[in-house]
Amino acid sequence: MEHLELASADRELFQVYSGARRPRILLAASGSVAAIKFANLCHCFSEWAEVKAVATKASLHFIDIASLPNDVTFYTDEDEWSTWKNIGDSVLHIELRRWADIMVIAPLSANTLGKIAGGLCDNLLTCIVRAWDYSKPFFVAPAMNTLMWNNPFTERHLMTIDDLGISLIPPVTKRLACGDNGNGAMAEPSLIFSTDADARHLYNKYKHKRMVSKLDAFTWMGSVGAARRLGLHLEELWMRAERLFSYMSRLRVARKSSSLSVREPSRLL
């Protein structure tokens, strides 16, 4: 019966959030000295999720690859090209985007923040971000010198990624690697982990409810056209709920971790 069949995207959505497998977390590091904590972050997440890791060329100066969990697959820019040989071969940044349920960039350097805000995609990490499905949770934990954090460009870039739906885990005030005291240090891995885990739990609730609503719609309406119209209406309602949740989550974390103000979105609902 055609009107009872779910589209492939809906079937995939049901499979992903039905609890049949562990969450899939894509962790990424950019070029900040805080990347020395990246292995610790990978260990935190690998205890409850499938983890794949991506690192920029600059971040490799700080990451101890040997200390990464054995079950974490680690990718660099070179892998983008070594895995592709001919037309028709899979493209790594697209496959990673499809694989992940949630993405976390920690640390997020000032340089990579600027690239994301400008839509640039000149390495594996920024190509993933450019292709990302922003209905999925996406967190960033910036790390930079206080002078860079307070720069007007940083505020503009944060406003831009906020509009995309990227959630901010603000930096903290402490003694920085350069010796200065001030705001700009990456949040501790434990805070990043707990924030993302809470968001994942709530996000799954939203997705599960949306999936059930769609299943009921297909069964009850008995009409492909009517079911699609109802599905689109439900989709819009859940998108509004997700935007509201994302804003409240960022506001809660910002109040805990930083004096940085979180701009209220102009079109939340």
PDB file of C-alpha atoms in Angstrom:
ATOM      1  CA  MET A   1       0.000   0.000   0.000  1.00  0.00           C
ATOM      2  CA  GLU A   2       1.706   3.114  -1.244  1.00  0.00           C
ATOM      3  CA  HIS A   3       0.227   5.513   1.266  1.00  0.00           C
ATOM      4  CA  LEU A   4       1.574   3.486   4.201  1.00  0.00           C
ATOM      5  CA  GLU A   5       5.153   3.434   2.963  1.00  0.00           C
ATOM      6  CA  LEU A   6       7.653   5.809   4.544  1.00  0.00           C
ATOM      7  CA  ALA A   7      10.151   7.738   2.472  1.00  0.00           C
ATOM      8  CA  SER A   8      13.746   6.564   2.747  1.00  0.00           C
ATOM      9  CA  ALA A   9      14.684   9.632   4.811  1.00  0.00           C
ATOM     10  CA  ASP A  10      11.923   8.847   7.301  1.00  0.00           C
ATOM     11  CA  ARG A  11      12.991   5.207   7.552  1.00  0.00           C
ATOM     12  CA  GLU A  12      16.550   6.341   8.202  1.00  0.00           C
ATOM     13  CA  LEU A  13      15.353   8.795  10.850  1.00  0.00           C
ATOM     14  CA  PHE A  14      13.448   6.035  12.620  1.00  0.00           C
ATOM     15  CA  GLN A  15      16.423   3.664  12.539  1.00  0.00           C
ATOM     16  CA  VAL A  16      18.835   6.305  13.807  1.00  0.00           C
ATOM     17  CA  TYR A  17      16.758   7.363  16.814  1.00  0.00           C
ATOM     18  CA  SER A  18      15.072   4.087  17.707  1.00  0.00           C
ATOM     19  CA  GLY A  19      17.836   3.223  20.175  1.00  0.00           C
ATOM     20  CA  ALA A  20      19.180   0.352  18.051  1.00  0.00           C
ATOM     21  CA  ARG A  21      22.746   1.661  18.180  1.00  0.00           C
ATOM     22  CA  ARG A  22      25.056   3.972  20.070  1.00  0.00           C
ATOM     23  CA  PRO A  23      25.117   7.693  19.214  1.00  0.00           C
ATOM     24  CA  ARG A  24      27.631   8.738  16.572  1.00  0.00           C
ATOM     25  CA  ILE A  25      29.802  11.663  17.604  1.00  0.00           C
ATOM     26  CA  LEU A  26      32.151  13.491  15.248  1.00  0.00           C
ATOM     27  CA  LEU A  27      34.821  15.295  17.263  1.00  0.00           C
ATOM     28  CA  ALA A  28      37.098  17.825  15.607  1.00  0.00           C
ATOM     29  CA  ALA A  29      40.092  19.881  16.676  1.00  0.00           C
ATOM     30  CA  SER A  30      41.515  23.024  15.116  1.00  0.00           C
ATOM     31  CA  GLY A  31      44.814  24.804  15.687  1.00  0.00           C
ATOM     32  CA  SER A  32      44.833  25.910  19.308  1.00  0.00           C
ATOM     33  CA  VAL A  33      47.114  24.835  22.125  1.00  0.00           C
ATOM     34  CA  ALA A  34      43.965  23.555  23.854  1.00  0.00           C
ATOM     35  CA  ALA A  35      44.121  20.653  21.389  1.00  0.00           C
ATOM     36  CA  ILE A  36      46.408  18.977  23.926  1.00  0.00           C
ATOM     37  CA  LYS A  37      43.133  18.043  25.678  1.00  0.00           C
ATOM     38  CA  PHE A  38      41.618  16.495  22.551  1.00  0.00           C
ATOM     39  CA  ALA A  39      42.577  12.924  23.443  1.00  0.00           C
ATOM     40  CA  ASN A  40      40.931  13.355  26.851  1.00  0.00           C
ATOM     41  CA  LEU A  41      37.766  14.573  25.154  1.00  0.00           C
ATOM     42  CA  CYS A  42      37.781  11.561  22.830  1.00  0.00           C
ATOM     43  CA  HIS A  43      38.057   9.234  25.826  1.00  0.00           C
ATOM     44  CA  CYS A  44      35.069  10.944  27.493  1.00  0.00           C
ATOM     45  CA  PHE A  45      32.812  10.456  24.486  1.00  0.00           C
ATOM     46  CA  SER A  46      34.022   7.001  23.441  1.00  0.00           C
ATOM     47  CA  GLU A  47      32.685   5.534  26.686  1.00  0.00           C
ATOM     48  CA  TRP A  48      29.081   5.930  25.493  1.00  0.00           C
ATOM     49  CA  ALA A  49      29.221   6.710  21.776  1.00  0.00           C
ATOM     50  CA  GLU A  50      30.824   5.745  18.500  1.00  0.00           C
ATOM     51  CA  VAL A  51      33.474   8.391  17.906  1.00  0.00           C
ATOM     52  CA  LYS A  52      35.329   9.542  14.830  1.00  0.00           C
ATOM     53  CA  ALA A  53      37.868  12.345  15.068  1.00  0.00           C
ATOM     54  CA  VAL A  54      39.020  15.003  12.612  1.00  0.00           C
ATOM     55  CA  ALA A  55      42.054  17.243  13.051  1.00  0.00           C
ATOM     56  CA  THR A  56      43.340  20.195  11.071  1.00  0.00           C
ATOM     57  CA  LYS A  57      46.992  20.398  10.091  1.00  0.00           C
ATOM     58  CA  ALA A  58      47.727  23.048  12.727  1.00  0.00           C
ATOM     59  CA  SER A  59      46.105  21.043  15.521  1.00  0.00           C
ATOM     60  CA  LEU A  60      48.510  18.158  14.906  1.00  0.00           C
ATOM     61  CA  HIS A  61      51.216  20.230  16.607  1.00  0.00           C
ATOM     62  CA  PHE A  62      49.378  19.675  19.910  1.00  0.00           C
ATOM     63  CA  ILE A  63      47.521  16.341  19.637  1.00  0.00           C
ATOM     64  CA  ASP A  64      49.167  13.206  20.992  1.00  0.00           C
ATOM     65  CA  ILE A  65      47.761  10.732  18.472  1.00  0.00           C
ATOM     66  CA  ALA A  66      49.155   7.760  20.387  1.00  0.00           C
ATOM     67  CA  SER A  67      46.981   8.632  23.397  1.00  0.00           C
ATOM     68  CA  LEU A  68      43.701   8.533  21.453  1.00  0.00           C
ATOM     69  CA  PRO A  69      41.302   5.665  22.268  1.00  0.00           C
ATOM     70  CA  ASN A  70      41.916   2.576  20.141  1.00  0.00           C
ATOM     71  CA  ASP A  71      38.321   2.508  18.918  1.00  0.00           C
ATOM     72  CA  VAL A  72      38.391   6.101  17.611  1.00  0.00           C
ATOM     73  CA  THR A  73      39.055   6.513  13.882  1.00  0.00           C
ATOM     74  CA  PHE A  74      41.290   9.535  13.310  1.00  0.00           C
ATOM     75  CA  TYR A  75      41.217  11.596  10.090  1.00  0.00           C
ATOM     76  CA  THR A  76      43.417  14.391   8.765  1.00  0.00           C
ATOM     77  CA  ASP A  77      43.391  16.474   5.585  1.00  0.00           C
ATOM     78  CA  GLU A  78      45.507  13.875   3.775  1.00  0.00           C
ATOM     79  CA  ASP A  79      42.769  11.270   4.218  1.00  0.00           C
ATOM     80  CA  GLU A  80      40.372  13.395   2.166  1.00  0.00           C
ATOM     81  CA  TRP A  81      42.448  12.723  -0.945  1.00  0.00           C
ATOM     82  CA  SER A  82      43.906   9.306  -0.182  1.00  0.00           C
ATOM     83  CA  THR A  83      40.416   7.778   0.036  1.00  0.00           C
ATOM     84  CA  TRP A  84      39.304   9.218  -3.317  1.00  0.00           C
ATOM     85  CA  LYS A  85      40.775   7.893  -6.575  1.00  0.00           C
ATOM     86  CA  ASN A  86      38.127   7.957  -9.294  1.00  0.00           C
ATOM     87  CA  ILE A  87      34.796   9.503 -10.196  1.00  0.00           C
ATOM     88  CA  GLY A  88      32.135   7.639  -8.257  1.00  0.00           C
ATOM     89  CA  ASP A  89      34.310   6.994  -5.198  1.00  0.00           C
ATOM     90  CA  SER A  90      32.932   8.121  -1.857  1.00  0.00           C
ATOM     91  CA  VAL A  91      33.928  11.601  -0.660  1.00  0.00           C
ATOM     92  CA  LEU A  92      35.207  11.575   2.912  1.00  0.00           C
ATOM     93  CA  HIS A  93      33.738  14.850   4.166  1.00  0.00           C
ATOM     94  CA  ILE A  94      30.308  13.899   2.804  1.00  0.00           C
ATOM     95  CA  GLU A  95      30.464  10.409   4.309  1.00  0.00           C
ATOM     96  CA  LEU A  96      31.457  11.777   7.717  1.00  0.00           C
ATOM     97  CA  ARG A  97      28.644  14.306   7.563  1.00  0.00           C
ATOM     98  CA  ARG A  98      26.159  11.516   6.798  1.00  0.00           C
ATOM     99  CA  TRP A  99      27.579   9.248   9.490  1.00  0.00           C
ATOM    100  CA  ALA A 100      27.462  11.664  12.427  1.00  0.00           C
ATOM    101  CA  ASP A 101      24.494  12.372  14.688  1.00  0.00           C
ATOM    102  CA  ILE A 102      26.234  15.260  16.418  1.00  0.00           C
ATOM    103  CA  MET A 103      29.373  17.302  15.799  1.00  0.00           C
ATOM    104  CA  VAL A 104      31.688  18.986  18.277  1.00  0.00           C
ATOM    105  CA  ILE A 105      34.668  21.218  17.459  1.00  0.00           C
ATOM    106  CA  ALA A 106      36.885  21.538  20.524  1.00  0.00           C
ATOM    107  CA  PRO A 107      39.007  23.520  20.431  1.00  0.00           C
ATOM    108  CA  LEU A 108      37.698  25.995  17.879  1.00  0.00           C
ATOM    109  CA  SER A 109      40.485  28.409  16.949  1.00  0.00           C
ATOM    110  CA  ALA A 110      39.928  32.017  15.894  1.00  0.00           C
ATOM    111  CA  ASN A 111      41.069  31.083  12.394  1.00  0.00           C
ATOM    112  CA  THR A 112      38.622  28.199  11.975  1.00  0.00           C
ATOM    113  CA  LEU A 113      35.817  30.286  13.503  1.00  0.00           C
ATOM    114  CA  GLY A 114      36.445  32.921  10.830  1.00  0.00           C
ATOM    115  CA  LYS A 115      36.460  30.296   8.089  1.00  0.00           C
ATOM    116  CA  ILE A 116      33.158  28.803   9.204  1.00  0.00           C
ATOM    117  CA  ALA A 117      31.523  32.231   9.504  1.00  0.00           C
ATOM    118  CA  GLY A 118      32.726  33.095   6.001  1.00  0.00           C
ATOM    119  CA  GLY A 119      31.653  29.792   4.474  1.00  0.00           C
ATOM    120  CA  LEU A 120      35.199  28.775   3.547  1.00  0.00           C
ATOM    121  CA  CYS A 121      35.978  25.101   3.070  1.00  0.00           C
ATOM    122  CA  ASP A 122      39.690  24.597   2.427  1.00  0.00           C
ATOM    123  CA  ASN A 123      40.322  21.513   4.569  1.00  0.00           C
ATOM    124  CA  LEU A 124      38.533  18.370   5.722  1.00  0.00           C
ATOM    125  CA  LEU A 125      37.012  19.979   8.807  1.00  0.00           C
ATOM    126  CA  THR A 126      35.585  23.054   7.107  1.00  0.00           C
ATOM    127  CA  CYS A 127      34.261  20.945   4.213  1.00  0.00           C
ATOM    128  CA  ILE A 128      32.299  18.874   6.735  1.00  0.00           C
ATOM    129  CA  VAL A 129      30.933  22.042   8.323  1.00  0.00           C
ATOM    130  CA  ARG A 130      29.916  23.459   4.939  1.00  0.00           C
ATOM    131  CA  ALA A 131      27.989  20.243   4.181  1.00  0.00           C
ATOM    132  CA  TRP A 132      26.523  19.859   7.681  1.00  0.00           C
ATOM    133  CA  ASP A 133      22.826  19.268   8.318  1.00  0.00           C
ATOM    134  CA  TYR A 134      22.060  21.998  10.844  1.00  0.00           C
ATOM    135  CA  SER A 135      18.988  20.203  12.118  1.00  0.00           C
ATOM    136  CA  LYS A 136      21.522  17.995  13.933  1.00  0.00           C
ATOM    137  CA  PRO A 137      23.249  19.227  17.118  1.00  0.00           C
ATOM    138  CA  PHE A 138      26.518  21.050  16.492  1.00  0.00           C
ATOM    139  CA  PHE A 139      28.668  22.463  19.302  1.00  0.00           C
ATOM    140  CA  VAL A 140      31.847  24.530  19.298  1.00  0.00           C
ATOM    141  CA  ALA A 141      34.184  25.275  22.196  1.00  0.00           C
ATOM    142  CA  PRO A 142      36.388  28.254  21.259  1.00  0.00           C
ATOM    143  CA  ALA A 143      39.934  28.635  22.542  1.00  0.00           C
ATOM    144  CA  MET A 144      42.054  31.702  21.865  1.00  0.00           C
ATOM    145  CA  ASN A 145      43.939  34.550  23.517  1.00  0.00           C
ATOM    146  CA  THR A 146      41.823  37.087  25.402  1.00  0.00           C
ATOM    147  CA  LEU A 147      42.709  39.835  22.921  1.00  0.00           C
ATOM    148  CA  MET A 148      41.481  37.650  20.062  1.00  0.00           C
ATOM    149  CA  TRP A 149      38.330  36.657  21.956  1.00  0.00           C
ATOM    150  CA  ASN A 150      37.479  40.314  22.608  1.00  0.00           C
ATOM    151  CA  ASN A 151      38.122  41.346  18.994  1.00  0.00           C
ATOM    152  CA  PRO A 152      35.038  42.739  17.183  1.00  0.00           C
ATOM    153  CA  PHE A 153      35.496  40.169  14.416  1.00  0.00           C
ATOM    154  CA  THR A 154      34.991  37.382  16.954  1.00  0.00           C
ATOM    155  CA  GLU A 155      31.647  38.802  18.028  1.00  0.00           C
ATOM    156  CA  ARG A 156      30.511  39.085  14.401  1.00  0.00           C
ATOM    157  CA  HIS A 157      31.605  35.545  13.639  1.00  0.00           C
ATOM    158  CA  LEU A 158      29.830  34.178  16.712  1.00  0.00           C
ATOM    159  CA  MET A 159      26.636  35.927  15.659  1.00  0.00           C
ATOM    160  CA  THR A 160      26.933  34.350  12.211  1.00  0.00           C
ATOM    161  CA  ILE A 161      27.379  30.797  13.452  1.00  0.00           C
ATOM    162  CA  ASP A 162      24.570  31.361  15.956  1.00  0.00           C
ATOM    163  CA  ASP A 163      22.287  32.136  13.024  1.00  0.00           C
ATOM    164  CA  LEU A 164      23.316  28.814  11.479  1.00  0.00           C
ATOM    165  CA  GLY A 165      22.197  26.995  14.613  1.00  0.00           C
ATOM    166  CA  ILE A 166      25.647  26.173  15.985  1.00  0.00           C
ATOM    167  CA  SER A 167      25.663  26.049  19.790  1.00  0.00           C
ATOM    168  CA  LEU A 168      28.397  27.823  21.723  1.00  0.00           C
ATOM    169  CA  ILE A 169      30.191  26.376  24.736  1.00  0.00           C
ATOM    170  CA  PRO A 170      31.887  29.600  25.868  1.00  0.00           C
ATOM    171  CA  PRO A 171      35.525  29.789  26.948  1.00  0.00           C
ATOM    172  CA  VAL A 172      36.483  30.355  30.557  1.00  0.00           C
ATOM    173  CA  THR A 173      38.687  32.827  32.383  1.00  0.00           C
ATOM    174  CA  LYS A 174      42.013  31.449  33.610  1.00  0.00           C
ATOM    175  CA  ARG A 175      45.759  31.689  33.075  1.00  0.00           C
ATOM    176  CA  LEU A 176      46.327  31.115  29.367  1.00  0.00           C
ATOM    177  CA  ALA A 177      49.172  29.251  27.680  1.00  0.00           C
ATOM    178  CA  CYS A 178      50.831  32.555  26.749  1.00  0.00           C
ATOM    179  CA  GLY A 179      50.927  33.576  30.413  1.00  0.00           C
ATOM    180  CA  ASP A 180      48.093  36.115  30.271  1.00  0.00           C
ATOM    181  CA  ASN A 181      45.150  35.932  32.639  1.00  0.00           C
ATOM    182  CA  GLY A 182      41.775  36.382  30.977  1.00  0.00           C
ATOM    183  CA  ASN A 183      38.852  34.885  29.114  1.00  0.00           C
ATOM    184  CA  GLY A 184      39.557  32.638  26.143  1.00  0.00           C
ATOM    185  CA  ALA A 185      40.544  29.250  27.542  1.00  0.00           C
ATOM    186  CA  MET A 186      38.592  26.274  26.241  1.00  0.00           C
ATOM    187  CA  ALA A 187      35.962  24.863  28.583  1.00  0.00           C
ATOM    188  CA  GLU A 188      37.041  21.699  30.366  1.00  0.00           C
ATOM    189  CA  PRO A 189      36.354  18.407  28.533  1.00  0.00           C
ATOM    190  CA  SER A 190      33.979  17.358  31.332  1.00  0.00           C
ATOM    191  CA  LEU A 191      31.772  20.420  30.724  1.00  0.00           C
ATOM    192  CA  ILE A 192      31.853  19.909  26.954  1.00  0.00           C
ATOM    193  CA  PHE A 193      30.910  16.276  27.412  1.00  0.00           C
ATOM    194  CA  SER A 194      28.039  16.942  29.832  1.00  0.00           C
ATOM    195  CA  THR A 195      26.613  19.757  27.696  1.00  0.00           C
ATOM    196  CA  ASP A 196      26.619  17.646  24.542  1.00  0.00           C
ATOM    197  CA  ALA A 197      25.236  14.601  26.333  1.00  0.00           C
ATOM    198  CA  ASP A 198      22.300  16.619  27.708  1.00  0.00           C
ATOM    199  CA  ALA A 199      21.609  18.098  24.290  1.00  0.00           C
ATOM    200  CA  ARG A 200      21.768  14.661  22.689  1.00  0.00           C
ATOM    201  CA  HIS A 201      19.223  13.291  25.162  1.00  0.00           C
ATOM    202  CA  LEU A 202      16.738  16.118  24.577  1.00  0.00           C
ATOM    203  CA  TYR A 203      17.320  16.107  20.828  1.00  0.00           C
ATOM    204  CA  ASN A 204      16.491  12.391  20.653  1.00  0.00           C
ATOM    205  CA  LYS A 205      13.229  13.064  22.461  1.00  0.00           C
ATOM    206  CA  TYR A 206      12.288  15.686  19.868  1.00  0.00           C
ATOM    207  CA  LYS A 207      13.268  13.421  16.986  1.00  0.00           C
ATOM    208  CA  HIS A 208      11.415  10.436  18.407  1.00  0.00           C
ATOM    209  CA  LYS A 209       8.246  12.471  18.899  1.00  0.00           C
ATOM    210  CA  ARG A 210       8.510  13.871  15.392  1.00  0.00           C
ATOM    211  CA  MET A 211       8.993  10.374  13.962  1.00  0.00           C
ATOM    212  CA  VAL A 212       5.958   9.034  15.824  1.00  0.00           C
ATOM    213  CA  SER A 213       3.890  11.977  14.584  1.00  0.00           C
ATOM    214  CA  LYS A 214       4.878  11.225  10.999  1.00  0.00           C
ATOM    215  CA  LEU A 215       4.091   7.521  11.362  1.00  0.00           C
ATOM    216  CA  ASP A 216       0.659   8.352  12.772  1.00  0.00           C
ATOM    217  CA  ALA A 217       0.074  10.813   9.958  1.00  0.00           C
ATOM    218  CA  PHE A 218       0.843   8.266   7.253  1.00  0.00           C
ATOM    219  CA  THR A 219      -1.398   5.648   8.863  1.00  0.00           C
ATOM    220  CA  TRP A 220      -4.319   7.908   9.705  1.00  0.00           C
ATOM    221  CA  MET A 221      -4.578  10.077   6.630  1.00  0.00           C
ATOM    222  CA  GLY A 222      -4.399   7.251   4.087  1.00  0.00           C
ATOM    223  CA  SER A 223      -3.493   9.749   1.406  1.00  0.00           C
ATOM    224  CA  VAL A 224       0.001  10.475   0.123  1.00  0.00           C
ATOM    225  CA  GLY A 225      -0.718  14.105  -0.669  1.00  0.00           C
ATOM    226  CA  ALA A 226      -2.507  14.859   2.591  1.00  0.00           C
ATOM    227  CA  ALA A 227       0.106  13.010   4.636  1.00  0.00           C
ATOM    228  CA  ARG A 228       2.894  14.995   3.030  1.00  0.00           C
ATOM    229  CA  ARG A 229       1.153  18.274   3.785  1.00  0.00           C
ATOM    230  CA  LEU A 230       0.625  17.250   7.386  1.00  0.00           C
ATOM    231  CA  GLY A 231       4.226  16.043   7.612  1.00  0.00           C
ATOM    232  CA  LEU A 232       5.508  19.412   6.423  1.00  0.00           C
ATOM    233  CA  HIS A 233       3.370  21.192   9.002  1.00  0.00           C
ATOM    234  CA  LEU A 234       4.675  18.953  11.795  1.00  0.00           C
ATOM    235  CA  GLU A 235       8.219  19.443  10.517  1.00  0.00           C
ATOM    236  CA  GLU A 236       7.880  23.209  10.822  1.00  0.00           C
ATOM    237  CA  LEU A 237       6.504  22.934  14.355  1.00  0.00           C
ATOM    238  CA  TRP A 238       9.403  20.760  15.462  1.00  0.00           C
ATOM    239  CA  MET A 239      11.937  23.035  13.792  1.00  0.00           C
ATOM    240  CA  ARG A 240      10.578  25.888  15.883  1.00  0.00           C
ATOM    241  CA  ALA A 241      10.817  23.771  19.026  1.00  0.00           C
ATOM    242  CA  GLU A 242      14.401  22.808  18.175  1.00  0.00           C
ATOM    243  CA  ARG A 243      15.383  26.456  17.634  1.00  0.00           C
ATOM    244  CA  LEU A 244      13.878  27.348  20.998  1.00  0.00           C
ATOM    245  CA  PHE A 245      15.705  24.480  22.700  1.00  0.00           C
ATOM    246  CA  SER A 246      18.997  25.402  21.025  1.00  0.00           C
ATOM    247  CA  TYR A 247      18.735  29.018  22.178  1.00  0.00           C
ATOM    248  CA  MET A 248      17.853  28.053  25.751  1.00  0.00           C
ATOM    249  CA  SER A 249      20.735  25.562  25.835  1.00  0.00           C
ATOM    250  CA  ARG A 250      23.249  28.188  24.675  1.00  0.00           C
ATOM    251  CA  LEU A 251      21.873  30.703  27.160  1.00  0.00           C
ATOM    252  CA  ARG A 252      22.196  28.226  30.035  1.00  0.00           C
ATOM    253  CA  VAL A 253      25.787  27.325  29.193  1.00  0.00           C
ATOM    254  CA  ALA A 254      26.792  30.949  28.625  1.00  0.00           C
ATOM    255  CA  ARG A 255      25.465  32.017  31.998  1.00  0.00           C
ATOM    256  CA  LYS A 256      27.394  29.220  33.693  1.00  0.00           C
ATOM    257  CA  SER A 257      30.681  29.596  31.890  1.00  0.00           C
ATOM    258  CA  SER A 258      31.220  33.127  30.641  1.00  0.00           C
ATOM    259  CA  SER A 259      30.326  36.751  30.833  1.00  0.00           C
ATOM    260  CA  LEU A 260      29.765  36.714  27.071  1.00  0.00           C
ATOM    261  CA  SER A 261      26.222  37.712  26.236  1.00  0.00           C
ATOM    262  CA  VAL A 262      24.158  35.408  24.078  1.00  0.00           C
ATOM    263  CA  ARG A 263      22.297  37.347  21.437  1.00  0.00           C
ATOM    264  CA  GLU A 264      18.588  36.651  21.389  1.00  0.00           C
ATOM    265  CA  PRO A 265      17.657  35.404  17.917  1.00  0.00           C
ATOM    266  CA  SER A 266      15.370  37.686  15.983  1.00  0.00           C
ATOM    267  CA  ARG A 267      13.209  34.886  14.606  1.00  0.00           C
ATOM    268  CA  LEU A 268      13.102  32.216  17.284  1.00  0.00           C
ATOM    269  CA  LEU A 269       9.572  31.117  16.475  1.00  0.00           C
TER     270      LEU A 269
END
